[in-house]
Structure formats: C-alpha cells, structure tokens
Short mmCIF file of C-alpha atoms in Angstrom, two decimals:
data_model
loop_
_atom_site.label_atom_id
_atom_site.label_comp_id
_atom_site.label_asym_id
_atom_site.label_seq_id
_atom_site.Cartn_x
_atom_site.Cartn_y
_atom_site.Cartn_z
CA UNK A 1 -79.67 -54.75 9.01
CA UNK A 2 -76.18 -54.13 10.20
CA UNK A 3 -73.86 -51.22 9.63
CA UNK A 4 -71.01 -51.46 7.17
CA UNK A 5 -68.51 -51.62 9.99
CA UNK A 6 -70.13 -54.91 10.91
CA UNK A 7 -72.40 -55.96 13.69
CA UNK A 8 -73.97 -52.76 14.94
CA UNK A 9 -77.66 -52.56 14.12
CA UNK A 10 -78.74 -49.44 12.28
CA UNK A 11 -81.56 -47.95 14.31
CA UNK A 12 -83.13 -44.55 14.82
CA UNK A 13 -81.73 -42.71 17.83
CA UNK A 14 -84.31 -40.39 19.31
CA UNK A 15 -86.79 -38.44 17.25
CA UNK A 16 -85.73 -37.59 13.70
CA UNK A 17 -87.51 -35.99 10.74
CA UNK A 18 -89.42 -38.00 8.15
CA UNK A 19 -88.13 -37.75 4.57
CA UNK A 20 -91.06 -37.55 2.17
CA UNK A 21 -90.31 -38.13 -1.51
CA UNK A 22 -93.16 -36.64 -3.51
CA UNK A 23 -94.00 -38.44 -6.77
CA UNK A 24 -90.48 -39.85 -7.22
CA UNK A 25 -89.88 -41.26 -10.70
CA UNK A 26 -86.97 -43.70 -10.50
CA UNK A 27 -86.60 -46.55 -8.03
CA UNK A 28 -82.80 -46.10 -8.30
CA UNK A 29 -83.17 -42.63 -6.86
CA UNK A 30 -85.37 -43.86 -4.00
CA UNK A 31 -82.66 -46.39 -3.11
CA UNK A 32 -79.89 -43.80 -3.35
CA UNK A 33 -81.94 -41.48 -1.12
CA UNK A 34 -82.21 -44.23 1.53
CA UNK A 35 -78.42 -44.61 1.40
CA UNK A 36 -77.94 -40.85 1.83
CA UNK A 37 -80.44 -40.81 4.71
CA UNK A 38 -78.65 -43.60 6.61
CA UNK A 39 -75.36 -41.71 6.36
CA UNK A 40 -76.93 -38.71 8.03
CA UNK A 41 -78.98 -40.55 10.64
CA UNK A 42 -82.39 -40.15 9.02
CA UNK A 43 -84.47 -43.34 9.11
CA UNK A 44 -88.11 -42.56 8.32
CA UNK A 45 -89.08 -42.59 4.64
CA UNK A 46 -92.48 -41.93 3.08
CA UNK A 47 -93.29 -42.08 -0.60
CA UNK A 48 -96.10 -40.08 -2.18
CA UNK A 49 -97.42 -41.73 -5.35
CA UNK A 50 -94.14 -43.19 -6.67
CA UNK A 51 -94.50 -43.19 -10.46
CA UNK A 52 -93.60 -46.83 -11.04
CA UNK A 53 -95.30 -48.26 -7.95
CA UNK A 54 -93.82 -49.73 -4.80
CA UNK A 55 -91.92 -51.84 -3.72
CA UNK A 56 -89.35 -52.11 -6.51
CA UNK A 57 -86.31 -54.34 -6.30
CA UNK A 58 -84.02 -51.78 -7.93
CA UNK A 59 -84.32 -49.45 -4.97
CA UNK A 60 -82.86 -52.05 -2.62
CA UNK A 61 -79.91 -52.58 -4.97
CA UNK A 62 -79.03 -48.87 -4.88
CA UNK A 63 -79.51 -48.52 -1.11
CA UNK A 64 -76.10 -50.02 -0.37
CA UNK A 65 -77.33 -51.71 2.79
CA UNK A 66 -79.87 -49.16 4.01
CA UNK A 67 -82.53 -51.84 3.49
CA UNK A 68 -84.36 -51.26 6.73
CA UNK A 69 -85.24 -47.73 5.67
CA UNK A 70 -86.80 -49.06 2.46
CA UNK A 71 -88.46 -52.01 4.25
CA UNK A 72 -90.22 -49.58 6.59
CA UNK A 73 -91.12 -46.95 3.97
CA UNK A 74 -94.82 -46.17 3.70
CA UNK A 75 -96.69 -45.17 0.53
CA UNK A 76 -99.24 -42.38 0.44
CA UNK A 77 -101.73 -41.15 -2.13
CA UNK A 78 -100.93 -37.47 -1.71
CA UNK A 79 -98.93 -34.98 0.35
CA UNK A 80 -101.91 -34.22 2.62
CA UNK A 81 -102.05 -37.87 3.70
CA UNK A 82 -98.26 -38.14 4.04
CA UNK A 83 -98.01 -35.16 6.41
CA UNK A 84 -101.29 -35.67 8.29
CA UNK A 85 -99.69 -36.85 11.57
CA UNK A 86 -96.77 -34.38 11.47
CA UNK A 87 -96.54 -31.10 13.37
CA UNK A 88 -94.06 -29.29 11.20
CA UNK A 89 -93.23 -29.62 7.51
CA UNK A 90 -90.38 -28.13 5.49
CA UNK A 91 -90.36 -28.23 1.69
CA UNK A 92 -87.11 -28.25 -0.27
CA UNK A 93 -87.36 -26.00 -3.25
CA UNK A 94 -84.40 -24.89 -5.39
CA UNK A 95 -86.20 -22.01 -7.12
CA UNK A 96 -89.19 -20.76 -5.14
CA UNK A 97 -91.40 -18.32 -7.03
CA UNK A 98 -94.47 -16.43 -5.85
CA UNK A 99 -94.49 -18.17 -2.48
CA UNK A 100 -94.71 -16.11 0.67
CA UNK A 101 -93.09 -18.35 3.17
CA UNK A 102 -90.04 -18.35 5.42
CA UNK A 103 -87.02 -19.50 3.46
CA UNK A 104 -84.35 -21.50 5.25
CA UNK A 105 -80.86 -22.56 4.27
CA UNK A 106 -80.13 -26.28 4.65
CA UNK A 107 -78.15 -25.44 7.79
CA UNK A 108 -80.91 -23.23 9.16
CA UNK A 109 -83.46 -25.96 8.42
CA UNK A 110 -81.37 -28.59 10.20
CA UNK A 111 -81.11 -26.40 13.29
CA UNK A 112 -84.87 -25.81 13.30
CA UNK A 113 -85.63 -29.50 12.75
CA UNK A 114 -83.30 -30.39 15.62
CA UNK A 115 -85.18 -27.95 17.89
CA UNK A 116 -88.58 -29.24 16.76
CA UNK A 117 -87.62 -32.88 17.30
CA UNK A 118 -86.17 -32.05 20.71
CA UNK A 119 -89.67 -30.84 21.67
CA UNK A 120 -91.02 -34.29 20.71
CA UNK A 121 -92.89 -32.91 17.75
CA UNK A 122 -92.90 -34.84 14.49
CA UNK A 123 -91.27 -33.07 11.54
CA UNK A 124 -91.15 -33.87 7.84
CA UNK A 125 -89.04 -32.83 4.87
CA UNK A 126 -90.63 -32.78 1.43
CA UNK A 127 -88.55 -33.46 -1.69
CA UNK A 128 -90.16 -32.99 -5.10
CA UNK A 129 -90.02 -35.21 -8.18
CA UNK A 130 -86.78 -35.43 -10.16
CA UNK A 131 -87.51 -32.90 -12.89
CA UNK A 132 -90.42 -30.71 -11.91
CA UNK A 133 -89.85 -30.31 -8.17
CA UNK A 134 -92.70 -29.69 -5.76
CA UNK A 135 -95.77 -27.95 -7.12
CA UNK A 136 -97.38 -24.89 -5.55
CA UNK A 137 -100.02 -26.93 -3.70
CA UNK A 138 -97.33 -29.13 -2.14
CA UNK A 139 -95.43 -26.05 -0.99
CA UNK A 140 -98.56 -24.47 0.48
CA UNK A 141 -98.64 -27.34 3.02
CA UNK A 142 -95.20 -26.52 4.40
CA UNK A 143 -94.34 -24.28 7.34
CA UNK A 144 -91.25 -23.07 5.53
CA UNK A 145 -89.20 -23.67 2.38
CA UNK A 146 -85.60 -24.84 2.24
CA UNK A 147 -83.21 -23.62 -0.44
CA UNK A 148 -79.59 -24.73 -0.30
CA UNK A 149 -77.07 -22.02 -0.95
CA UNK A 150 -75.23 -23.43 -4.00
CA UNK A 151 -73.76 -22.08 -7.21
CA UNK A 152 -76.69 -20.19 -8.78
CA UNK A 153 -75.13 -20.64 -12.22
CA UNK A 154 -75.36 -24.40 -11.90
CA UNK A 155 -78.09 -25.60 -9.58
CA UNK A 156 -78.66 -29.18 -10.62
CA UNK A 157 -78.71 -31.64 -7.75
CA UNK A 158 -80.14 -35.06 -8.34
CA UNK A 159 -82.68 -36.28 -5.79
CA UNK A 160 -80.19 -38.32 -3.74
CA UNK A 161 -77.68 -35.45 -3.70
CA UNK A 162 -80.41 -33.15 -2.41
CA UNK A 163 -81.27 -35.66 0.33
CA UNK A 164 -77.53 -36.11 1.05
CA UNK A 165 -76.98 -32.41 1.76
CA UNK A 166 -79.98 -32.26 4.10
CA UNK A 167 -79.03 -35.55 5.83
CA UNK A 168 -75.48 -34.28 6.26
CA UNK A 169 -76.69 -31.01 7.79
CA UNK A 170 -79.08 -32.93 10.07
CA UNK A 171 -76.16 -34.98 11.36
CA UNK A 172 -73.90 -31.92 11.66
CA UNK A 173 -76.54 -30.03 13.66
CA UNK A 174 -75.83 -32.38 16.58
CA UNK A 175 -72.16 -33.04 15.91
CA UNK A 176 -69.39 -31.74 18.14
CA UNK A 177 -66.29 -32.95 16.26
CA UNK A 178 -63.61 -30.27 16.45
CA UNK A 179 -62.93 -28.82 12.97
CA UNK A 180 -59.24 -29.72 13.33
CA UNK A 181 -57.67 -32.38 15.55
CA UNK A 182 -54.58 -34.56 15.43
CA UNK A 183 -55.58 -38.01 14.20
CA UNK A 184 -53.84 -40.69 16.22
CA UNK A 185 -54.29 -42.78 19.29
CA UNK A 186 -50.79 -44.17 19.09
CA UNK A 187 -48.92 -41.05 20.09
CA UNK A 188 -49.65 -37.46 21.03
CA UNK A 189 -48.55 -33.94 20.18
CA UNK A 190 -45.10 -33.33 21.67
CA UNK A 191 -44.75 -30.87 24.50
CA UNK A 192 -42.59 -27.80 24.07
CA UNK A 193 -40.03 -29.34 26.47
CA UNK A 194 -39.78 -32.46 24.28
CA UNK A 195 -39.31 -30.30 21.20
CA UNK A 196 -36.68 -28.20 23.03
CA UNK A 197 -34.89 -31.38 24.00
CA UNK A 198 -34.70 -32.46 20.35
CA UNK A 199 -33.59 -29.01 19.15
CA UNK A 200 -30.84 -29.02 21.81
CA UNK A 201 -29.68 -32.43 20.54
CA UNK A 202 -29.78 -31.26 16.93
CA UNK A 203 -27.97 -27.99 17.69
CA UNK A 204 -25.21 -29.84 19.59
CA UNK A 205 -24.61 -32.13 16.63
CA UNK A 206 -24.69 -29.22 14.20
CA UNK A 207 -22.09 -27.48 16.38
CA UNK A 208 -19.99 -30.66 16.43
CA UNK A 209 -20.04 -31.11 12.66
CA UNK A 210 -19.30 -27.45 11.97
CA UNK A 211 -22.64 -26.56 10.31
CA UNK A 212 -23.00 -23.66 12.77
CA UNK A 213 -19.39 -22.53 12.68
CA UNK A 214 -20.27 -19.00 11.49
CA UNK A 215 -20.77 -17.62 15.00
CA UNK A 216 -22.34 -14.24 14.11
CA UNK A 217 -24.98 -16.07 12.05
CA UNK A 218 -25.42 -18.93 14.51
CA UNK A 219 -28.31 -17.47 16.62
CA UNK A 220 -30.37 -16.66 13.52
CA UNK A 221 -29.79 -20.09 12.00
CA UNK A 222 -30.76 -21.86 15.21
CA UNK A 223 -33.87 -19.72 15.38
CA UNK A 224 -34.86 -20.50 11.78
CA UNK A 225 -34.56 -24.22 12.41
CA UNK A 226 -36.74 -23.77 15.47
CA UNK A 227 -39.36 -21.91 13.38
CA UNK A 228 -39.83 -24.89 11.06
CA UNK A 229 -40.15 -27.46 13.83
CA UNK A 230 -42.45 -25.32 16.00
CA UNK A 231 -44.85 -24.98 13.04
CA UNK A 232 -45.19 -28.67 12.29
CA UNK A 233 -46.90 -29.80 15.53
CA UNK A 234 -44.53 -32.76 15.82
CA UNK A 235 -45.66 -35.79 17.80
CA UNK A 236 -43.72 -37.40 20.61
CA UNK A 237 -43.10 -40.43 18.36
CA UNK A 238 -41.84 -38.29 15.47
CA UNK A 239 -39.38 -36.54 17.81
CA UNK A 240 -38.00 -39.92 18.85
CA UNK A 241 -37.54 -40.75 15.16
CA UNK A 242 -35.79 -37.41 14.59
CA UNK A 243 -33.51 -38.00 17.60
CA UNK A 244 -32.57 -41.34 16.03
CA UNK A 245 -31.95 -39.79 12.61
CA UNK A 246 -29.65 -37.11 14.04
CA UNK A 247 -27.73 -39.65 16.14
CA UNK A 248 -27.29 -42.05 13.20
CA UNK A 249 -26.23 -39.30 10.76
CA UNK A 250 -23.71 -37.97 13.30
CA UNK A 251 -22.44 -41.47 14.05
CA UNK A 252 -22.03 -42.18 10.32
CA UNK A 253 -20.09 -38.95 9.99
CA UNK A 254 -17.82 -39.88 12.93
CA UNK A 255 -17.17 -43.37 11.54
CA UNK A 256 -16.43 -41.89 8.12
CA UNK A 257 -14.00 -39.48 9.84
CA UNK A 258 -12.27 -42.41 11.59
CA UNK A 259 -12.02 -44.40 8.35
CA UNK A 260 -10.68 -41.43 6.45
CA UNK A 261 -8.26 -40.63 9.27
CA UNK A 262 -7.24 -44.35 9.74
CA UNK B 1 -71.32 -24.42 -21.41
CA UNK B 2 -74.18 -22.54 -19.88
CA UNK B 3 -75.85 -22.85 -16.50
CA UNK B 4 -79.22 -24.57 -16.17
CA UNK B 5 -80.92 -21.26 -15.58
CA UNK B 6 -79.95 -20.41 -19.14
CA UNK B 7 -77.37 -18.14 -20.62
CA UNK B 8 -74.85 -17.56 -17.86
CA UNK B 9 -71.55 -19.24 -18.59
CA UNK B 10 -70.23 -21.53 -15.88
CA UNK B 11 -66.78 -20.30 -15.04
CA UNK B 12 -64.41 -20.44 -12.09
CA UNK B 13 -64.60 -17.39 -9.88
CA UNK B 14 -61.29 -16.73 -8.17
CA UNK B 15 -58.98 -19.43 -6.93
CA UNK B 16 -60.64 -22.71 -5.98
CA UNK B 17 -59.31 -26.12 -4.96
CA UNK B 18 -58.56 -28.88 -7.46
CA UNK B 19 -60.57 -32.09 -7.04
CA UNK B 20 -58.33 -35.10 -7.63
CA UNK B 21 -60.04 -38.46 -8.14
CA UNK B 22 -57.47 -41.15 -7.45
CA UNK B 23 -57.85 -44.36 -9.49
CA UNK B 24 -61.60 -43.88 -10.05
CA UNK B 25 -63.30 -46.99 -11.40
CA UNK B 26 -66.56 -45.95 -13.06
CA UNK B 27 -66.94 -43.21 -15.66
CA UNK B 28 -70.50 -42.67 -14.34
CA UNK B 29 -69.04 -41.65 -11.01
CA UNK B 30 -66.57 -39.26 -12.62
CA UNK B 31 -69.48 -37.58 -14.40
CA UNK B 32 -71.57 -37.42 -11.23
CA UNK B 33 -68.60 -35.91 -9.40
CA UNK B 34 -68.33 -33.16 -12.01
CA UNK B 35 -72.03 -32.42 -11.50
CA UNK B 36 -71.55 -32.22 -7.73
CA UNK B 37 -68.49 -29.98 -8.19
CA UNK B 38 -70.35 -27.50 -10.41
CA UNK B 39 -73.10 -27.18 -7.80
CA UNK B 40 -70.56 -26.17 -5.19
CA UNK B 41 -68.41 -23.91 -7.37
CA UNK B 42 -65.47 -26.29 -7.85
CA UNK B 43 -64.20 -26.37 -11.42
CA UNK B 44 -60.77 -28.01 -11.57
CA UNK B 45 -60.73 -31.80 -11.96
CA UNK B 46 -57.73 -34.12 -12.18
CA UNK B 47 -57.88 -37.89 -12.64
CA UNK B 48 -55.15 -40.21 -11.42
CA UNK B 49 -55.00 -43.44 -13.44
CA UNK B 50 -58.73 -43.86 -14.13
CA UNK B 51 -59.31 -47.64 -14.35
CA UNK B 52 -61.12 -47.64 -17.69
CA UNK B 53 -59.08 -44.90 -19.36
CA UNK B 54 -60.08 -41.39 -20.34
CA UNK B 55 -62.06 -39.75 -21.88
CA UNK B 56 -65.22 -41.85 -21.64
CA UNK B 57 -68.53 -40.77 -23.09
CA UNK B 58 -70.54 -42.09 -20.13
CA UNK B 59 -69.02 -39.48 -17.82
CA UNK B 60 -70.44 -36.64 -19.93
CA UNK B 61 -73.90 -38.24 -19.82
CA UNK B 62 -73.87 -38.27 -16.01
CA UNK B 63 -72.47 -34.75 -15.66
CA UNK B 64 -75.85 -33.15 -16.28
CA UNK B 65 -74.33 -30.21 -18.09
CA UNK B 66 -71.08 -29.80 -16.17
CA UNK B 67 -69.27 -30.66 -19.41
CA UNK B 68 -66.66 -27.96 -19.17
CA UNK B 69 -65.27 -29.50 -16.00
CA UNK B 70 -64.84 -32.84 -17.78
CA UNK B 71 -63.50 -31.21 -20.97
CA UNK B 72 -60.75 -29.54 -18.94
CA UNK B 73 -59.93 -32.52 -16.70
CA UNK B 74 -56.31 -33.68 -16.82
CA UNK B 75 -55.07 -37.25 -16.41
CA UNK B 76 -52.04 -38.15 -14.29
CA UNK B 77 -50.04 -41.32 -13.78
CA UNK B 78 -49.89 -41.06 -10.00
CA UNK B 79 -50.73 -38.84 -7.04
CA UNK B 80 -47.21 -37.36 -6.93
CA UNK B 81 -47.64 -36.02 -10.46
CA UNK B 82 -51.19 -34.82 -9.82
CA UNK B 83 -50.22 -32.74 -6.79
CA UNK B 84 -46.78 -31.58 -7.99
CA UNK B 85 -47.79 -27.94 -8.65
CA UNK B 86 -50.00 -27.61 -5.57
CA UNK B 87 -49.06 -26.00 -2.26
CA UNK B 88 -51.51 -27.71 0.03
CA UNK B 89 -53.25 -31.09 -0.25
CA UNK B 90 -56.09 -32.54 1.79
CA UNK B 91 -57.03 -36.23 1.57
CA UNK B 92 -60.59 -37.41 2.26
CA UNK B 93 -60.55 -40.56 4.27
CA UNK B 94 -63.60 -42.07 5.98
CA UNK B 95 -61.68 -44.42 8.30
CA UNK B 96 -58.09 -43.28 8.85
CA UNK B 97 -55.91 -45.82 10.63
CA UNK B 98 -52.30 -45.55 11.78
CA UNK B 99 -51.89 -42.12 10.24
CA UNK B 100 -50.48 -39.29 12.29
CA UNK B 101 -51.92 -36.28 10.58
CA UNK B 102 -54.26 -33.42 11.40
CA UNK B 103 -57.84 -34.56 10.91
CA UNK B 104 -60.39 -32.04 9.66
CA UNK B 105 -64.15 -32.12 9.42
CA UNK B 106 -65.59 -31.25 5.99
CA UNK B 107 -66.52 -27.84 7.38
CA UNK B 108 -63.10 -27.33 8.92
CA UNK B 109 -61.47 -28.37 5.65
CA UNK B 110 -63.61 -25.93 3.65
CA UNK B 111 -62.64 -23.07 5.95
CA UNK B 112 -58.94 -23.95 5.64
CA UNK B 113 -59.17 -24.32 1.84
CA UNK B 114 -60.89 -20.95 1.65
CA UNK B 115 -58.06 -19.38 3.64
CA UNK B 116 -55.38 -21.12 1.55
CA UNK B 117 -56.96 -20.05 -1.74
CA UNK B 118 -57.34 -16.49 -0.47
CA UNK B 119 -53.54 -16.46 -0.08
CA UNK B 120 -53.26 -17.36 -3.79
CA UNK B 121 -51.87 -20.79 -2.98
CA UNK B 122 -53.06 -23.79 -4.99
CA UNK B 123 -54.91 -26.43 -2.99
CA UNK B 124 -56.09 -29.93 -3.86
CA UNK B 125 -58.56 -32.43 -2.45
CA UNK B 126 -57.84 -36.14 -2.91
CA UNK B 127 -60.71 -38.64 -3.18
CA UNK B 128 -59.88 -42.36 -3.22
CA UNK B 129 -61.24 -45.11 -5.47
CA UNK B 130 -64.83 -46.30 -4.97
CA UNK B 131 -64.22 -49.34 -2.76
CA UNK B 132 -60.73 -49.23 -1.30
CA UNK B 133 -60.30 -45.51 -0.66
CA UNK B 134 -56.91 -43.85 -0.66
CA UNK B 135 -53.94 -46.02 0.26
CA UNK B 136 -51.36 -45.12 2.89
CA UNK B 137 -48.87 -43.73 0.37
CA UNK B 138 -51.54 -41.43 -1.08
CA UNK B 139 -52.38 -40.16 2.40
CA UNK B 140 -48.72 -39.57 3.25
CA UNK B 141 -48.69 -36.87 0.54
CA UNK B 142 -51.43 -34.84 2.20
CA UNK B 143 -51.06 -31.99 4.67
CA UNK B 144 -54.15 -33.17 6.52
CA UNK B 145 -56.95 -35.70 6.30
CA UNK B 146 -60.65 -34.94 6.02
CA UNK B 147 -63.29 -37.12 7.66
CA UNK B 148 -66.92 -36.08 7.44
CA UNK B 149 -68.85 -36.39 10.66
CA UNK B 150 -71.62 -38.82 9.62
CA UNK B 151 -73.48 -41.74 11.18
CA UNK B 152 -70.65 -44.08 12.26
CA UNK B 153 -73.03 -47.05 12.07
CA UNK B 154 -73.57 -46.45 8.37
CA UNK B 155 -70.71 -44.69 6.64
CA UNK B 156 -71.21 -45.51 3.01
CA UNK B 157 -71.03 -42.51 0.70
CA UNK B 158 -70.58 -43.10 -2.98
CA UNK B 159 -67.86 -41.07 -4.67
CA UNK B 160 -70.16 -38.35 -6.01
CA UNK B 161 -71.90 -38.00 -2.63
CA UNK B 162 -68.50 -37.56 -0.98
CA UNK B 163 -67.60 -34.86 -3.53
CA UNK B 164 -71.07 -33.31 -3.07
CA UNK B 165 -70.60 -32.82 0.68
CA UNK B 166 -67.18 -31.23 0.20
CA UNK B 167 -68.39 -29.04 -2.71
CA UNK B 168 -71.38 -27.94 -0.62
CA UNK B 169 -69.15 -27.02 2.32
CA UNK B 170 -66.77 -25.16 -0.02
CA UNK B 171 -69.68 -23.08 -1.28
CA UNK B 172 -71.07 -22.57 2.24
CA UNK B 173 -67.70 -21.38 3.52
CA UNK B 174 -68.18 -18.18 1.51
CA UNK B 175 -71.96 -17.94 1.72
CA UNK B 176 -73.76 -15.29 3.72
CA UNK B 177 -77.40 -16.32 3.21
CA UNK B 178 -79.31 -15.78 6.46
CA UNK B 179 -80.45 -19.14 7.90
CA UNK B 180 -84.06 -17.89 7.90
CA UNK B 181 -85.60 -15.16 5.79
CA UNK B 182 -89.02 -14.38 4.40
CA UNK B 183 -89.14 -15.47 0.77
CA UNK B 184 -90.89 -12.90 -1.32
CA UNK B 185 -90.25 -9.81 -3.35
CA UNK B 186 -93.94 -9.12 -3.86
CA UNK B 187 -94.77 -8.04 -0.36
CA UNK B 188 -93.08 -7.62 3.02
CA UNK B 189 -93.54 -8.52 6.65
CA UNK B 190 -96.33 -6.39 8.12
CA UNK B 191 -95.47 -3.78 10.73
CA UNK B 192 -96.96 -4.04 14.18
CA UNK B 193 -99.17 -1.04 13.40
CA UNK B 194 -100.60 -2.81 10.33
CA UNK B 195 -101.26 -5.90 12.43
CA UNK B 196 -102.90 -3.77 15.14
CA UNK B 197 -105.08 -2.15 12.54
CA UNK B 198 -106.30 -5.55 11.37
CA UNK B 199 -106.88 -6.81 14.92
CA UNK B 200 -108.89 -3.64 15.69
CA UNK B 201 -111.03 -4.31 12.61
CA UNK B 202 -111.49 -7.98 13.57
CA UNK B 203 -112.33 -7.16 17.19
CA UNK B 204 -114.91 -4.55 16.14
CA UNK B 205 -116.65 -7.10 13.91
CA UNK B 206 -116.49 -9.75 16.63
CA UNK B 207 -118.08 -7.25 19.01
CA UNK B 208 -120.76 -6.46 16.44
CA UNK B 209 -121.66 -10.11 15.82
CA UNK B 210 -121.73 -10.97 19.52
CA UNK B 211 -118.75 -13.36 19.52
CA UNK B 212 -117.19 -11.31 22.37
CA UNK B 213 -120.43 -10.74 24.32
CA UNK B 214 -119.04 -12.42 27.49
CA UNK B 215 -117.50 -9.20 28.85
CA UNK B 216 -115.44 -10.73 31.73
CA UNK B 217 -113.81 -13.12 29.27
CA UNK B 218 -113.48 -10.54 26.46
CA UNK B 219 -109.94 -9.22 27.29
CA UNK B 220 -108.48 -12.75 27.47
CA UNK B 221 -110.15 -13.80 24.20
CA UNK B 222 -108.91 -10.69 22.41
CA UNK B 223 -105.41 -11.37 23.75
CA UNK B 224 -105.46 -15.01 22.61
CA UNK B 225 -106.45 -14.00 19.08
CA UNK B 226 -103.59 -11.52 19.11
CA UNK B 227 -101.15 -14.25 20.24
CA UNK B 228 -101.88 -16.36 17.14
CA UNK B 229 -101.52 -13.49 14.68
CA UNK B 230 -98.38 -12.08 16.29
CA UNK B 231 -96.70 -15.49 15.93
CA UNK B 232 -97.40 -15.94 12.24
CA UNK B 233 -95.25 -13.09 10.88
CA UNK B 234 -98.08 -12.01 8.57
CA UNK B 235 -97.22 -10.06 5.45
CA UNK B 236 -98.77 -6.76 4.47
CA UNK B 237 -100.53 -8.53 1.57
CA UNK B 238 -101.93 -11.27 3.82
CA UNK B 239 -103.33 -8.65 6.21
CA UNK B 240 -105.14 -7.02 3.29
CA UNK B 241 -106.62 -10.44 2.44
CA UNK B 242 -107.66 -10.94 6.07
CA UNK B 243 -109.29 -7.47 6.17
CA UNK B 244 -111.26 -8.50 3.09
CA UNK B 245 -112.27 -11.84 4.60
CA UNK B 246 -113.54 -10.22 7.80
CA UNK B 247 -115.43 -7.54 5.89
CA UNK B 248 -117.04 -10.07 3.56
CA UNK B 249 -117.99 -12.48 6.35
CA UNK B 250 -119.52 -9.61 8.35
CA UNK B 251 -121.33 -8.31 5.28
CA UNK B 252 -122.73 -11.78 4.50
CA UNK B 253 -123.91 -12.03 8.07
CA UNK B 254 -125.65 -8.65 7.84
CA UNK B 255 -127.35 -9.57 4.56
CA UNK B 256 -128.47 -12.89 6.02
CA UNK B 257 -129.85 -10.95 9.03
CA UNK B 258 -131.79 -8.68 6.66
CA UNK B 259 -133.16 -11.62 4.69
CA UNK B 260 -134.16 -13.49 7.84
CA UNK B 261 -135.75 -10.36 9.27
CA UNK B 262 -137.47 -9.46 5.94
#
C-alpha cells in the first residue's frame, strides 16, 4: 500500500497500540476505523467476533486506501483471546457505570499509551460494538477506562469517529508542531528594519502628496499607520509588493499632476 | 431536540464558532458533520453552494439526532457572503501550497477561537469540498490556515472526521477533566492506614499458616507483597473484599485442619 501523497509505503513506525474492535456490527465501520487509524499512525487491528464475519469486501471500500491495516487484521473469539499477549489494555467507554477503575481522558490515555509503548510493552485499546458499547466483563479486563471529554448533552460518536479521536490524540502525543507558525517556504517574516524601511518610504510619499500636511496631527497619524503594519506580521515579499504599490501610486499621481499642469 | 441522555435540550452555550462547509457534495457528509459538531459543542452551520441543493432528507438521517443544527443551517452563494458578518475566519487545509498565512494546528486553532469568542467576536471555520478542498480564493479570505498534525504518509480524513477533530479540540480547549482519575462514586481510594491494616491482617494469617516460616526471608517477602498492593491504588471497598477473602481462606484452612485431624 502507498500513501495518498504517492509512493511512500504506509508502515508502522516503532511500537504502537493495537486497536481492538469488540463485536463490531457493520463492515463499513470497520473500514472507516482503519482509515481513521492510518491517519493517526495506528496500524494494528484486531476484531473480536465481528457480527457479519470476516473478511468483508465493504470494509476495504470504506478504508480509503488503508488496506494493509485490514489485510493484517486478526479475528478473535473473545476479548480474553484478543488481549492475551498484551501487557496493558485500555477500554473506551462513554458512560461508565459501577466500574471502579482509573478513568482517563483521550489525551491522558494517549500519553500513557505513548509511555507504555516506549517501554516496549504491548498495549491495546478496546472499542465496543456500535450501539451497546463494551459490556462489564469486557471492561473488567482493562487496566483503565477512557472517556473523551465531549458535550455531555450530545454524546453520540460513531465507531470510526471514536477511533478517529483516539488516533488523533495518539499522533498528537508525539507531535511537536508549533501551534502557530507562518506557512511559507517562499519568503519569511520581515525584520523590523525592513518594515521600518517601508514605513519610511510610505511616510515620505504621504508627506509629498500632502496627506500628512496637518503637522500637529502628523506624529499620531504616522504612529497609527505603524500600529496596523506592525500587527500584521508582514513578510519580506509582501513589503516589496507594498513598496511597489506606493511607488506606482505616487508615480501615477505625479504623472496626473504633469498632465493637469501641461 | 433533546440530547441522547434524554430530556436535556441541545443548545448553544455562549459564543461558539460557525462551521462553514464550502461546496459540500454529499448530504450524508453534511449530516455526519452536524453529528460531529454536536459532540464538540459547535452549533452554527452554514453551507456554501451545496452541490445537490438544500435541504436534503439524507442529511437528517445521518445526523443521529443533531437535527437542530441542520434545521438552523443557512445556505450561501459563496464564501464572501458566508463570512460577511464574521470577524475572524480560519480555513482548514490539509496541504497548503503557495499561501503566505499563519498556519495553526487544530489545538492551536481551538485555543485562538476560544480567545476570539471570549472577546464576543464572531469566528468561522471553513471546510472545503470532499475531494478538492478549499481553493486559493477561499483561503485568501481567511485570517489563518489550520492543518492537523496527522500521519503525513496517510492524510485522508473524510469531511465529518475533519469536523470531528476540530469540534473535539474546541470542546477540549475549555475542558478541565483531569487526564487520570479514579472512576467511582460508590467508594474511594483507600488511605495508607487502611492499606496497612489489611497488610497487617494478611501478614498475620500468612504467619499463622506457615507461608512466612523462613524467618531470614520474611522481611523481604512482606515487603514484596506490600509493593504490589501499594501500586494498585486499592479502594476502600476492595480492601474490605480482600479482608473477607483472607479471613475466609484462613477459616477454610482451619476447618480443613480440624477435619483432617478429627
């Protein structure tokens, strides 16, 4: 299998948790789960007693290219068999009741899974069937439960959405992207000297055309113009464009002056 | 509309960003987006030129109860019209090219949206059509772009999954759930004194039955047993169960001794 960007093989990098779908009903959902997993860098799928049997062609159609995850999925008779070789198991559970167990957020779970996998232990994540969710015996086999903080007035994730949130948090738990950056490799943020240079050019032209002729107000007006441009994090390229705009507008004005005067 | 837990009406709480689906193709996806929005506490939906027109019954079937979001959705001819009354617009964009714009992670975007909404400004989130994504003119109307950190070898979210991640991060940006807690309201974590009390009981019975008869090794064995129980964060209720187990096992052993001796 190759990634959507073409060429690069999609392969597990290091140790990652196993996603275990317990008694899933619809093959569509199994396929959509595989797609969600691939997005978040989860590659190991196990199915416990899928209702309509396995394999099913429909799953591959919904996987949007995450075929290798489905190809390698194993089928198990029950949760005990599916977790037998694992060291640590978390069970997702939107509404835990009467279970005395540590309860993790999705983010907390991702951090713990990351730590467990870094110790070369094998971890698994249980997801229950579409309607009923995991039963009490399934949950008893887990080290901890996972409940996503979401709108308590409307908690209704489908199976693939539930896997998506966990896969996303798994990926994020090792991600170092800055929350805000300037997107470009064609230019760069302008330095303060470059911005000053443009503002000097602009101010000179505004003096020349008479826009700043009210001398008592001039310092405040110049400052207000500076405020706007300092806020916008202009790039070096954009400043060159602005230099050009100012020059052209001023030139047009001069030519117009000559024509009118001539 | 009522929440799935029954009774509670699903209503916007405070100011929240508008989700704007630009030229969405499938009504199913619009419905699934509404479902994802409701989970994350996003309630305002706008549609720009939906391919197959609007309203469409199929959307309501996929919304899993988030009907009110669809009922209130507005339709717009283009992005300019859809964002006209907003103060701040973010555009989701998995693979930005040749765009000089701040680039936010989903988490960074959620934090900024939270701050913008707290200032009583109206914010919007643009999502592009299923295959093509937003075009360059759509992106030019945004203050910043949003790219989710996800597996670069397999970046293939469907529309509702993309909305789900953003809705989840929106909810999380105001959530204070501890990443790990003990799930129960029926009992509580045992105190160290309660645990000591149990270990004293256990040790006494192990002395009585001869399990600790190797006196040089006794302190180390007692300490190892303590290590296990100290790790497990036992609850007060579980310690009572363990007291009962030890008592019953010891009692059974004594009765057996009497029978064998008798």
